[in-house]
Amino acid sequence: MAINKIQFDRQVQFPRPRRWLLAGILPIMRRDRVIPRIDGVPLTDLIDRFELDAGMQPAGGAYGGLIPAHSRSLRMDDHFHGRSTMATGSKTPVLVCECGEWGCWPLLAEITVTDDLVIWDCSEQPGRRTRDYGAFGPFRFDRNQYDDALRDLSRPISSGIA
């Protein structure tokens, strides 16, 4: 069984206020997105390719990274160890809709953690229960490498704003 390598990319965004809002009054808010990368490929690309190859519709460009700020109690290390406050039953969102809403179009996976491995398996799209994701994964990660990637994700980064 192959061991996959994971990293978590953090995209820092500063969305602009909408024109109809009083832009001079609203503060600039930072909104980060977290996108897992498996064996060097963003998970968004892997799932798009899988759904398109399987002939699923709609498919392609539907998923985006997790936005941790959408949940005040969310800790990324707990979340990606399958102990998330955002879990749906035994499954954890590993991607969400490209709009950023957690409940809109999530990709769920069952995350199993052992002393040596972290396994993402049994993926599903709860908005389309008839879709078969049995051939998507499982992804197996070395526990030490996985935990190192989560530590890297948890490190503070500079916003570049003085």
PDB file of N, CA and C in Angstrom, residues 90-92 94 108-112 118-124 133-141:
ATOM      1  N   SER A  90     -19.742  10.499  11.207  1.00  0.00           N
ATOM      2  CA  SER A  90     -18.357  10.052  11.360  1.00  0.00           C
ATOM      3  C   SER A  90     -17.439  10.670  10.318  1.00  0.00           C
ATOM      4  N   LYS A  91     -17.972  11.563   9.486  1.00  0.00           N
ATOM      5  CA  LYS A  91     -17.180  12.119   8.394  1.00  0.00           C
ATOM      6  C   LYS A  91     -16.881  13.600   8.607  1.00  0.00           C
ATOM      7  N   THR A  92     -15.732  13.989   8.066  1.00  0.00           N
ATOM      8  CA  THR A  92     -15.206  15.338   8.251  1.00  0.00           C
ATOM      9  C   THR A  92     -15.088  16.027   6.898  1.00  0.00           C
ATOM     10  N   VAL A  94     -13.315  17.808   4.134  1.00  0.00           N
ATOM     11  CA  VAL A  94     -11.919  18.062   3.768  1.00  0.00           C
ATOM     12  C   VAL A  94     -11.845  19.176   2.722  1.00  0.00           C
ATOM     13  N   LEU A 108     -16.752  15.133   1.996  1.00  0.00           N
ATOM     14  CA  LEU A 108     -16.527  14.518   3.304  1.00  0.00           C
ATOM     15  C   LEU A 108     -15.634  13.291   3.169  1.00  0.00           C
ATOM     16  N   ALA A 109     -14.875  13.022   4.217  1.00  0.00           N
ATOM     17  CA  ALA A 109     -14.064  11.806   4.283  1.00  0.00           C
ATOM     18  C   ALA A 109     -14.063  11.307   5.718  1.00  0.00           C
ATOM     19  N   GLU A 110     -13.969  10.027   5.851  1.00  0.00           N
ATOM     20  CA  GLU A 110     -13.785   9.440   7.179  1.00  0.00           C
ATOM     21  C   GLU A 110     -12.292   9.469   7.474  1.00  0.00           C
ATOM     22  N   ILE A 111     -11.916  10.096   8.584  1.00  0.00           N
ATOM     23  CA  ILE A 111     -10.508  10.221   8.955  1.00  0.00           C
ATOM     24  C   ILE A 111     -10.228   9.272  10.115  1.00  0.00           C
ATOM     25  N   THR A 112      -9.328   8.340   9.865  1.00  0.00           N
ATOM     26  CA  THR A 112      -8.930   7.367  10.876  1.00  0.00           C
ATOM     27  C   THR A 112      -7.487   7.648  11.258  1.00  0.00           C
ATOM     28  N   VAL A 118      -2.496   8.029   9.194  1.00  0.00           N
ATOM     29  CA  VAL A 118      -3.757   8.758   9.118  1.00  0.00           C
ATOM     30  C   VAL A 118      -4.346   8.372   7.770  1.00  0.00           C
ATOM     31  N   ILE A 119      -5.593   7.930   7.770  1.00  0.00           N
ATOM     32  CA  ILE A 119      -6.233   7.438   6.550  1.00  0.00           C
ATOM     33  C   ILE A 119      -7.492   8.253   6.271  1.00  0.00           C
ATOM     34  N   TRP A 120      -7.604   8.744   5.034  1.00  0.00           N
ATOM     35  CA  TRP A 120      -8.831   9.390   4.558  1.00  0.00           C
ATOM     36  C   TRP A 120      -9.502   8.393   3.634  1.00  0.00           C
ATOM     37  N   ASP A 121     -10.729   8.007   3.963  1.00  0.00           N
ATOM     38  CA  ASP A 121     -11.424   6.982   3.203  1.00  0.00           C
ATOM     39  C   ASP A 121     -12.917   7.284   3.193  1.00  0.00           C
ATOM     40  N   CYS A 122     -13.645   6.520   2.410  1.00  0.00           N
ATOM     41  CA  CYS A 122     -15.112   6.590   2.361  1.00  0.00           C
ATOM     42  C   CYS A 122     -15.609   7.995   2.029  1.00  0.00           C
ATOM     43  N   SER A 123     -14.990   8.617   1.034  1.00  0.00           N
ATOM     44  CA  SER A 123     -15.391   9.975   0.643  1.00  0.00           C
ATOM     45  C   SER A 123     -16.824   9.977   0.145  1.00  0.00           C
ATOM     46  N   GLU A 124     -17.472  11.115   0.355  1.00  0.00           N
ATOM     47  CA  GLU A 124     -18.833  11.272  -0.149  1.00  0.00           C
ATOM     48  C   GLU A 124     -19.167  12.738  -0.339  1.00  0.00           C
ATOM     49  N   TYR A 133     -18.076   7.384  -4.761  1.00  0.00           N
ATOM     50  CA  TYR A 133     -16.706   7.846  -4.576  1.00  0.00           C
ATOM     51  C   TYR A 133     -15.794   6.714  -4.084  1.00  0.00           C
ATOM     52  N   GLY A 134     -16.246   5.472  -4.250  1.00  0.00           N
ATOM     53  CA  GLY A 134     -15.484   4.320  -3.765  1.00  0.00           C
ATOM     54  C   GLY A 134     -14.074   4.234  -4.330  1.00  0.00           C
ATOM     55  N   ALA A 135     -13.866   4.731  -5.543  1.00  0.00           N
ATOM     56  CA  ALA A 135     -12.532   4.676  -6.164  1.00  0.00           C
ATOM     57  C   ALA A 135     -11.698   5.927  -5.878  1.00  0.00           C
ATOM     58  N   PHE A 136     -12.237   6.852  -5.097  1.00  0.00           N
ATOM     59  CA  PHE A 136     -11.486   8.056  -4.732  1.00  0.00           C
ATOM     60  C   PHE A 136     -10.815   7.809  -3.388  1.00  0.00           C
ATOM     61  N   GLY A 137      -9.541   7.494  -3.433  1.00  0.00           N
ATOM     62  CA  GLY A 137      -8.819   7.131  -2.222  1.00  0.00           C
ATOM     63  C   GLY A 137      -8.801   5.616  -2.103  1.00  0.00           C
ATOM     64  N   PRO A 138      -8.516   5.084  -0.938  1.00  0.00           N
ATOM     65  CA  PRO A 138      -8.175   5.836   0.268  1.00  0.00           C
ATOM     66  C   PRO A 138      -6.795   6.469   0.150  1.00  0.00           C
ATOM     67  N   PHE A 139      -6.621   7.522   0.936  1.00  0.00           N
ATOM     68  CA  PHE A 139      -5.327   8.192   1.036  1.00  0.00           C
ATOM     69  C   PHE A 139      -4.741   7.824   2.383  1.00  0.00           C
ATOM     70  N   ARG A 140      -3.489   7.350   2.362  1.00  0.00           N
ATOM     71  CA  ARG A 140      -2.810   6.920   3.584  1.00  0.00           C
ATOM     72  C   ARG A 140      -1.586   7.803   3.790  1.00  0.00           C
ATOM     73  N   PHE A 141      -1.480   8.351   4.994  1.00  0.00           N
ATOM     74  CA  PHE A 141      -0.383   9.267   5.303  1.00  0.00           C
ATOM     75  C   PHE A 141       0.398   8.750   6.496  1.00  0.00           C
TER      76      PHE A 141
END
